[in-house]
Coordinates of C-alpha atoms in Angstrom, one line a residue:
X1 CA 14.0 146.9 -15.1
X2 CA 13.2 143.3 -15.9
X3 CA 13.6 142.2 -19.6
X4 CA 9.9 141.0 -21.2
X5 CA 9.2 137.6 -20.6
X6 CA 8.2 135.3 -23.7
X7 CA 5.0 134.2 -23.7
X8 CA 4.8 130.8 -22.4
X9 CA 3.4 128.1 -24.9
X10 CA 0.8 125.7 -23.8
X11 CA 1.4 122.3 -23.5
X12 CA 1.1 119.8 -26.4
X13 CA 0.9 116.1 -27.6
X14 CA 4.2 115.2 -25.5
X15 CA 3.0 116.2 -22.5
X16 CA -0.4 114.8 -22.6
X17 CA 1.8 111.5 -23.6
X18 CA 3.7 112.0 -20.5
X19 CA 0.2 112.5 -18.4
X20 CA -0.6 109.2 -19.9
X21 CA 2.5 107.3 -18.5
X22 CA 2.1 109.2 -15.3
X23 CA -1.5 107.8 -15.0
X24 CA -0.3 104.5 -16.0
X25 CA 2.3 104.6 -13.5
X26 CA 0.3 106.0 -10.4
X27 CA -2.2 103.2 -11.1
X28 CA 0.4 100.8 -11.2
X29 CA 2.1 101.5 -8.3
X30 CA -1.3 101.5 -6.3
X31 CA -1.9 98.3 -7.1
X32 CA 1.4 96.6 -6.5
X33 CA 1.4 98.3 -3.1
X34 CA -2.3 96.7 -2.4
X35 CA -0.9 93.4 -4.0
X36 CA 1.9 93.3 -2.1
X37 CA -0.4 93.9 1.5
X38 CA -1.8 90.9 0.9
X39 CA -5.6 91.0 1.8
X40 CA -6.3 90.8 5.0
X41 CA -10.5 91.0 6.5
X42 CA -12.1 93.5 7.8
X43 CA -11.0 97.1 8.4
X44 CA -7.2 96.7 7.6
X45 CA -8.4 95.4 4.1
X46 CA -10.1 97.7 3.1
X47 CA -7.7 100.5 4.9
X48 CA -5.0 98.9 2.6
X49 CA -6.9 99.5 -0.5
X50 CA -8.1 102.9 0.2
X51 CA -4.7 104.1 1.2
X52 CA -2.5 103.5 -2.1
X53 CA -5.7 104.4 -4.2
X54 CA -6.5 107.5 -2.1
X55 CA -2.9 108.7 -2.5
X56 CA -2.6 108.1 -6.2
X57 CA -5.6 109.8 -7.2
X58 CA -4.6 112.7 -5.2
X59 CA -1.1 112.7 -7.1
X60 CA -3.4 112.2 -10.2
X61 CA -5.4 115.4 -9.3
X62 CA -2.3 117.3 -8.6
X63 CA -0.9 116.5 -11.8
X64 CA -4.2 116.9 -13.9
X65 CA -4.2 120.5 -12.4
X66 CA -0.8 121.3 -13.5
X67 CA -1.9 120.1 -16.9
X68 CA -5.2 122.2 -16.9
X69 CA -3.2 125.4 -16.0
X70 CA -0.7 124.9 -18.6
X71 CA -3.2 124.5 -21.3
X72 CA -4.4 127.4 -23.6
X73 CA -8.0 128.8 -23.5
X74 CA -9.2 126.9 -26.6
X75 CA -8.1 123.6 -25.5
X76 CA -10.0 124.1 -21.6
X77 CA -13.1 125.5 -23.8
X78 CA -13.1 122.1 -26.0
X79 CA -12.5 120.1 -22.8
X80 CA -14.9 121.6 -20.8
X81 CA -17.5 121.6 -24.0
X82 CA -16.6 117.5 -24.4
X83 CA -17.1 116.8 -21.0
X84 CA -20.1 118.4 -20.6
X85 CA -21.7 117.0 -23.9
X86 CA -19.8 113.8 -24.6
X87 CA -19.5 112.8 -20.7
X88 CA -23.3 113.5 -20.4
X89 CA -24.4 111.6 -23.7
X90 CA -22.3 108.7 -22.9
X91 CA -23.6 108.5 -19.1
X92 CA -26.8 108.2 -21.0
X93 CA -25.8 105.8 -23.6
X94 CA -24.0 103.7 -20.5
X95 CA -27.3 103.2 -18.3
X96 CA -29.3 102.7 -21.0
X97 CA -27.1 99.5 -21.8
X98 CA -26.3 98.9 -18.3
X99 CA -30.0 98.9 -17.7
X100 CA -31.2 96.7 -20.9
X101 CA -28.5 94.4 -19.3
X102 CA -29.1 93.8 -16.3
X103 CA -33.5 93.9 -16.3
X104 CA -34.6 91.7 -18.5
X105 CA -34.5 87.9 -19.6
X106 CA -31.5 86.6 -20.3
X107 CA -32.7 84.4 -22.5
X108 CA -33.6 87.4 -24.8
X109 CA -30.2 88.5 -24.8
X110 CA -26.9 87.6 -26.9
X111 CA -24.4 84.7 -25.4
X112 CA -22.1 87.3 -25.1
X113 CA -23.9 89.9 -23.2
X114 CA -25.5 87.9 -20.6
X115 CA -24.9 89.0 -17.3
X116 CA -26.3 86.0 -15.4
X117 CA -24.7 84.4 -12.6
X118 CA -23.0 87.7 -11.7
X119 CA -23.5 88.7 -7.9
X120 CA -23.8 92.1 -6.7
X121 CA -20.5 93.5 -6.4
X122 CA -19.5 92.2 -10.1
X123 CA -22.9 93.8 -11.0
X124 CA -22.0 97.3 -9.9
X125 CA -18.5 97.0 -10.9
X126 CA -19.7 96.1 -14.5
X127 CA -22.1 99.2 -14.3
X128 CA -19.7 101.7 -13.2
X129 CA -17.4 100.0 -16.4
X130 CA -20.4 100.3 -18.9
X131 CA -20.6 103.7 -17.6
X132 CA -17.4 105.1 -17.6
X133 CA -16.5 103.6 -20.9
X134 CA -19.5 105.3 -22.5
X135 CA -18.3 108.4 -21.0
X136 CA -15.0 108.8 -22.3
X137 CA -16.1 107.7 -25.8
X138 CA -18.6 110.2 -25.5
X139 CA -16.0 112.8 -24.1
X140 CA -13.6 112.1 -27.1
X141 CA -16.1 112.2 -29.9
X142 CA -17.5 115.6 -28.1
X143 CA -13.8 116.7 -28.1
X144 CA -13.5 116.0 -31.7
X145 CA -16.4 117.6 -32.8
X146 CA -15.4 121.3 -31.0
X147 CA -12.1 121.4 -32.5
X148 CA -13.7 120.2 -36.0
X149 CA -15.8 123.3 -35.8
X150 CA -13.8 125.9 -34.2
X151 CA -10.7 125.1 -36.6

């Protein structure tokens, strides 16, 4: 007969810190590979950007899956609830902010918020960052609210 196995403890703050460091290392490695590859024109340049970023994303996804399987049901529910409500709410705020900044008279905005003079790629990047950061902020607020409500 097999001896009874101890229940597995869910991951804690140390594992979260490890995940953050791993994400930074993966991103830094992808950036370093891209930087060392130089800047060839055309499809080669596109491939040299897509390849290291794709590998880093795949590894990051695998690490995230490992982490997800190691947290308890309450933590999973907190993250799902926070992403749905916080991420959706943050996306709405980010889109409102983005549309306000790019569609209007630059003279009506404070100098620090003017996006005039930016080209199409810069505006797309600014929009992506605006929405992403708003989603993450909303997620963080909703996650904290979920845990405060369920203590």
